[in-house]
Amino acid sequence: MRRVSEPLERTLVLLKPDAVERALIGTIITRFENVGLKIVGMKMVWVDADFSKKHYSDHVSKPFYKGLESFITAGPVIAMAIEGISSVDLVRKMVGATEPKKAVPGTIRGDYSQHSYEWADKKGIAIKNLIHASDSLENAQKELKLWFAPSELHSYKTVHEVHVF
Ligand code: ATP
Ligand code: MG
């Protein structure tokens, strides 16, 4: 049971093109809904190269960036703003390690992919790991501003507030 005294946070989640093309949208969203996390914004976006550079600004100078840009612009993504108690940390735990082969069973990356760095390197592509989640509250706030206009984010009540927390 998560304590209500923990902070209510919003975080950015992206279902990457591999998740969309594998028809895993519903399966992954259900995991967040089941744990009582609330989707307060959602849309389908086909990211272009300029936007990729803004979203992954910390990675632009890294050797894998070219492959990462090709991966994230290869098809539409589902962008979600997810609200909940300590949601930044909780969502990262549910997502699992960056490399799906190392992500433990029970996590989203661990349950739905076996992609490895070795395999990605061999193909010269980014590691296909289905999902992005903000890694800190500060980055969550920055990323939500980049992806959503204030009018695209909503406040409403769910039954989880009564029965799950
Ligand atoms: P994300 O930011 O997408 O949630 P993450 O925080 O787990 O993932 P980061 O280190 O921020 O991992 O890397 C961003 C993305 O770049 C990864 O999700 C992955 O798709 C790709 N990536 C990271 N490191 C490598 C690498 N060494 N080789 C290939 N691709 C990589
Ligand atoms: Mg990251």
Short mmCIF file of C-alpha atoms and ligand atoms in Angstrom, two decimals:
data_model
loop_
_atom_site.label_atom_id
_atom_site.label_comp_id
_atom_site.label_asym_id
_atom_site.label_seq_id
_atom_site.Cartn_x
_atom_site.Cartn_y
_atom_site.Cartn_z
CA MET A 1 0.00 0.00 0.00
CA ARG A 2 1.37 3.42 -1.00
CA ARG A 3 0.95 6.08 1.65
CA VAL A 4 -1.13 9.16 0.76
CA SER A 5 1.47 11.36 2.46
CA GLU A 6 3.84 10.64 -0.46
CA PRO A 7 3.84 13.37 -3.13
CA LEU A 8 1.37 13.46 -6.02
CA GLU A 9 3.45 13.79 -9.20
CA ARG A 10 3.00 13.86 -12.96
CA THR A 11 5.43 12.10 -15.29
CA LEU A 12 5.84 11.71 -19.07
CA VAL A 13 5.52 8.25 -20.61
CA LEU A 14 6.04 7.49 -24.32
CA LEU A 15 5.05 4.21 -25.92
CA LYS A 16 7.75 4.09 -28.59
CA PRO A 17 7.18 3.01 -32.23
CA ASP A 18 8.08 -0.64 -31.46
CA ALA A 19 5.32 -0.80 -28.79
CA VAL A 20 2.77 0.80 -31.13
CA GLU A 21 3.71 -1.46 -34.07
CA ARG A 22 3.55 -4.55 -31.84
CA ALA A 23 0.01 -3.58 -30.75
CA LEU A 24 1.07 -3.37 -27.09
CA ILE A 25 -0.61 0.00 -26.40
CA GLY A 26 -3.54 -1.43 -24.43
CA THR A 27 -1.46 -4.06 -22.62
CA ILE A 28 1.00 -1.47 -21.33
CA ILE A 29 -1.59 1.16 -20.42
CA THR A 30 -3.53 -1.48 -18.45
CA ARG A 31 -0.51 -2.01 -16.19
CA PHE A 32 -0.51 1.66 -15.23
CA GLU A 33 -4.28 1.72 -14.71
CA ASN A 34 -4.18 -1.45 -12.60
CA VAL A 35 -1.76 0.06 -10.10
CA GLY A 36 -3.94 3.15 -9.69
CA LEU A 37 -1.95 5.56 -11.84
CA LYS A 38 -4.11 8.11 -13.63
CA ILE A 39 -3.70 9.13 -17.28
CA VAL A 40 -4.25 12.89 -17.30
CA GLY A 41 -3.15 13.52 -20.91
CA MET A 42 -2.75 11.29 -23.98
CA LYS A 43 -2.12 11.65 -27.72
CA MET A 44 -0.52 9.96 -30.75
CA VAL A 45 2.42 11.88 -32.22
CA TRP A 46 4.79 11.16 -35.11
CA VAL A 47 8.01 12.74 -33.87
CA ASP A 48 10.33 14.45 -36.39
CA ALA A 49 14.12 14.91 -36.16
CA ASP A 50 13.90 18.42 -34.65
CA PHE A 51 11.53 17.31 -31.91
CA SER A 52 13.64 14.21 -31.18
CA LYS A 53 16.65 16.49 -30.57
CA LYS A 54 14.58 18.53 -28.10
CA HIS A 55 13.25 15.50 -26.24
CA TYR A 56 16.60 13.68 -26.14
CA SER A 57 18.71 16.87 -25.75
CA ASP A 58 20.92 15.15 -23.13
CA HIS A 59 21.80 12.39 -25.62
CA VAL A 60 22.33 14.37 -28.86
CA SER A 61 26.13 14.24 -28.62
CA LYS A 62 26.29 10.52 -27.69
CA PRO A 63 27.43 7.89 -30.21
CA PHE A 64 24.07 6.09 -30.17
CA TYR A 65 22.03 9.27 -30.85
CA LYS A 66 21.75 8.78 -34.64
CA GLY A 67 20.22 5.34 -34.11
CA LEU A 68 18.00 6.68 -31.32
CA GLU A 69 16.63 9.41 -33.61
CA SER A 70 15.93 6.86 -36.38
CA PHE A 71 14.15 4.65 -33.84
CA ILE A 72 11.94 7.31 -32.25
CA THR A 73 10.98 8.87 -35.63
CA ALA A 74 10.23 5.53 -37.34
CA GLY A 75 6.51 5.56 -36.51
CA PRO A 76 3.96 7.18 -34.24
CA VAL A 77 4.33 7.15 -30.46
CA ILE A 78 1.70 7.40 -27.73
CA ALA A 79 2.51 10.24 -25.33
CA MET A 80 0.95 10.15 -21.88
CA ALA A 81 1.00 12.34 -18.81
CA ILE A 82 0.61 9.98 -15.85
CA GLU A 83 -0.33 11.17 -12.38
CA GLY A 84 0.02 9.35 -9.08
CA ILE A 85 1.72 9.16 -5.72
CA SER A 86 5.50 9.21 -6.35
CA SER A 87 4.66 8.44 -9.99
CA VAL A 88 8.12 9.36 -11.38
CA ASP A 89 9.82 6.67 -9.32
CA LEU A 90 6.96 4.14 -9.55
CA VAL A 91 6.73 4.35 -13.35
CA ARG A 92 10.52 3.99 -13.78
CA LYS A 93 10.37 0.86 -11.57
CA MET A 94 7.53 -0.56 -13.68
CA VAL A 95 9.41 0.22 -16.92
CA GLY A 96 12.64 -1.56 -15.86
CA ALA A 97 16.27 -1.33 -16.99
CA THR A 98 17.19 0.40 -20.27
CA GLU A 99 18.42 -2.85 -21.83
CA PRO A 100 15.42 -5.22 -22.09
CA LYS A 101 17.65 -8.32 -21.88
CA LYS A 102 18.75 -7.16 -18.40
CA ALA A 103 15.35 -5.81 -17.30
CA VAL A 104 13.87 -8.15 -14.69
CA PRO A 105 10.70 -10.16 -15.37
CA GLY A 106 7.67 -8.26 -14.13
CA THR A 107 8.87 -4.99 -15.62
CA ILE A 108 7.48 -3.78 -18.95
CA ARG A 109 10.81 -3.98 -20.77
CA GLY A 110 11.64 -7.31 -19.08
CA ASP A 111 8.31 -8.90 -20.02
CA TYR A 112 7.95 -7.77 -23.65
CA SER A 113 11.44 -7.58 -25.16
CA GLN A 114 14.81 -9.32 -25.16
CA HIS A 115 16.64 -6.63 -27.14
CA SER A 116 20.31 -6.33 -26.14
CA TYR A 117 23.05 -3.73 -26.54
CA GLU A 118 25.13 -6.28 -28.48
CA TRP A 119 22.31 -6.85 -30.96
CA ALA A 120 21.63 -3.11 -31.31
CA ASP A 121 25.36 -2.38 -31.82
CA LYS A 122 25.62 -5.09 -34.47
CA LYS A 123 22.75 -3.51 -36.40
CA GLY A 124 23.93 0.07 -35.67
CA ILE A 125 20.54 0.99 -34.20
CA ALA A 126 19.25 2.20 -30.83
CA ILE A 127 18.13 -0.36 -28.33
CA LYS A 128 14.41 -1.02 -28.87
CA ASN A 129 12.95 -0.88 -25.40
CA LEU A 130 9.28 -0.05 -25.99
CA ILE A 131 8.81 2.82 -23.59
CA HIS A 132 10.23 6.07 -22.23
CA ALA A 133 9.62 7.42 -18.74
CA SER A 134 10.97 10.63 -17.18
CA ASP A 135 13.91 9.89 -14.87
CA SER A 136 13.42 12.68 -12.30
CA LEU A 137 10.71 15.08 -11.17
CA GLU A 138 12.65 17.97 -12.70
CA ASN A 139 12.89 16.22 -16.08
CA ALA A 140 9.23 15.15 -15.87
CA GLN A 141 8.17 18.78 -15.54
CA LYS A 142 10.44 19.82 -18.42
CA GLU A 143 9.28 16.98 -20.69
CA LEU A 144 5.57 17.48 -19.92
CA LYS A 145 5.93 21.14 -20.94
CA LEU A 146 7.56 20.06 -24.20
CA TRP A 147 4.93 17.45 -25.08
CA PHE A 148 1.66 18.91 -23.77
CA ALA A 149 -0.04 22.30 -23.81
CA PRO A 150 -1.67 23.12 -20.42
CA SER A 151 -5.12 22.70 -22.05
CA GLU A 152 -4.24 19.07 -22.97
CA LEU A 153 -3.78 18.05 -19.31
CA HIS A 154 -6.84 17.24 -17.20
CA SER A 155 -7.83 16.79 -13.55
CA TYR A 156 -10.52 14.28 -12.58
CA LYS A 157 -11.21 11.66 -9.90
CA THR A 158 -10.87 7.87 -10.25
CA VAL A 159 -12.20 5.13 -7.97
CA HIS A 160 -8.60 4.24 -7.10
CA GLU A 161 -8.48 7.27 -4.85
CA VAL A 162 -11.09 5.50 -2.69
CA HIS A 163 -10.17 1.80 -3.07
CA VAL A 164 -6.47 1.39 -3.95
CA PHE A 165 -4.32 3.82 -1.99
P1 ATP B 1 14.31 6.56 -21.90
O1 ATP B 1 14.98 7.91 -21.72
O2 ATP B 1 13.93 6.30 -23.35
O3 ATP B 1 13.21 6.34 -20.91
P2 ATP B 1 16.36 5.31 -20.31
O4 ATP B 1 16.19 6.50 -19.42
O5 ATP B 1 16.19 3.96 -19.73
O6 ATP B 1 15.38 5.42 -21.57
P3 ATP B 1 18.64 6.61 -21.51
O7 ATP B 1 20.03 6.41 -21.03
O8 ATP B 1 17.94 7.89 -21.20
O9 ATP B 1 17.79 5.35 -21.03
O10 ATP B 1 18.69 6.40 -23.10
C1 ATP B 1 17.64 6.87 -23.96
C2 ATP B 1 17.37 5.82 -25.02
O11 ATP B 1 18.50 5.74 -25.90
C3 ATP B 1 17.20 4.42 -24.47
O12 ATP B 1 15.89 4.16 -24.04
C4 ATP B 1 17.58 3.59 -25.66
O13 ATP B 1 16.50 3.48 -26.61
C5 ATP B 1 18.70 4.38 -26.29
N1 ATP B 1 20.04 4.00 -25.80
C6 ATP B 1 20.62 4.36 -24.62
N2 ATP B 1 21.85 3.87 -24.49
C7 ATP B 1 22.10 3.19 -25.65
C8 ATP B 1 23.21 2.44 -26.16
N3 ATP B 1 24.35 2.32 -25.47
N4 ATP B 1 23.10 1.83 -27.37
C9 ATP B 1 21.96 1.97 -28.09
N5 ATP B 1 20.88 2.67 -27.69
C10 ATP B 1 20.93 3.26 -26.48
MG MG B 2 16.25 8.51 -20.17
#
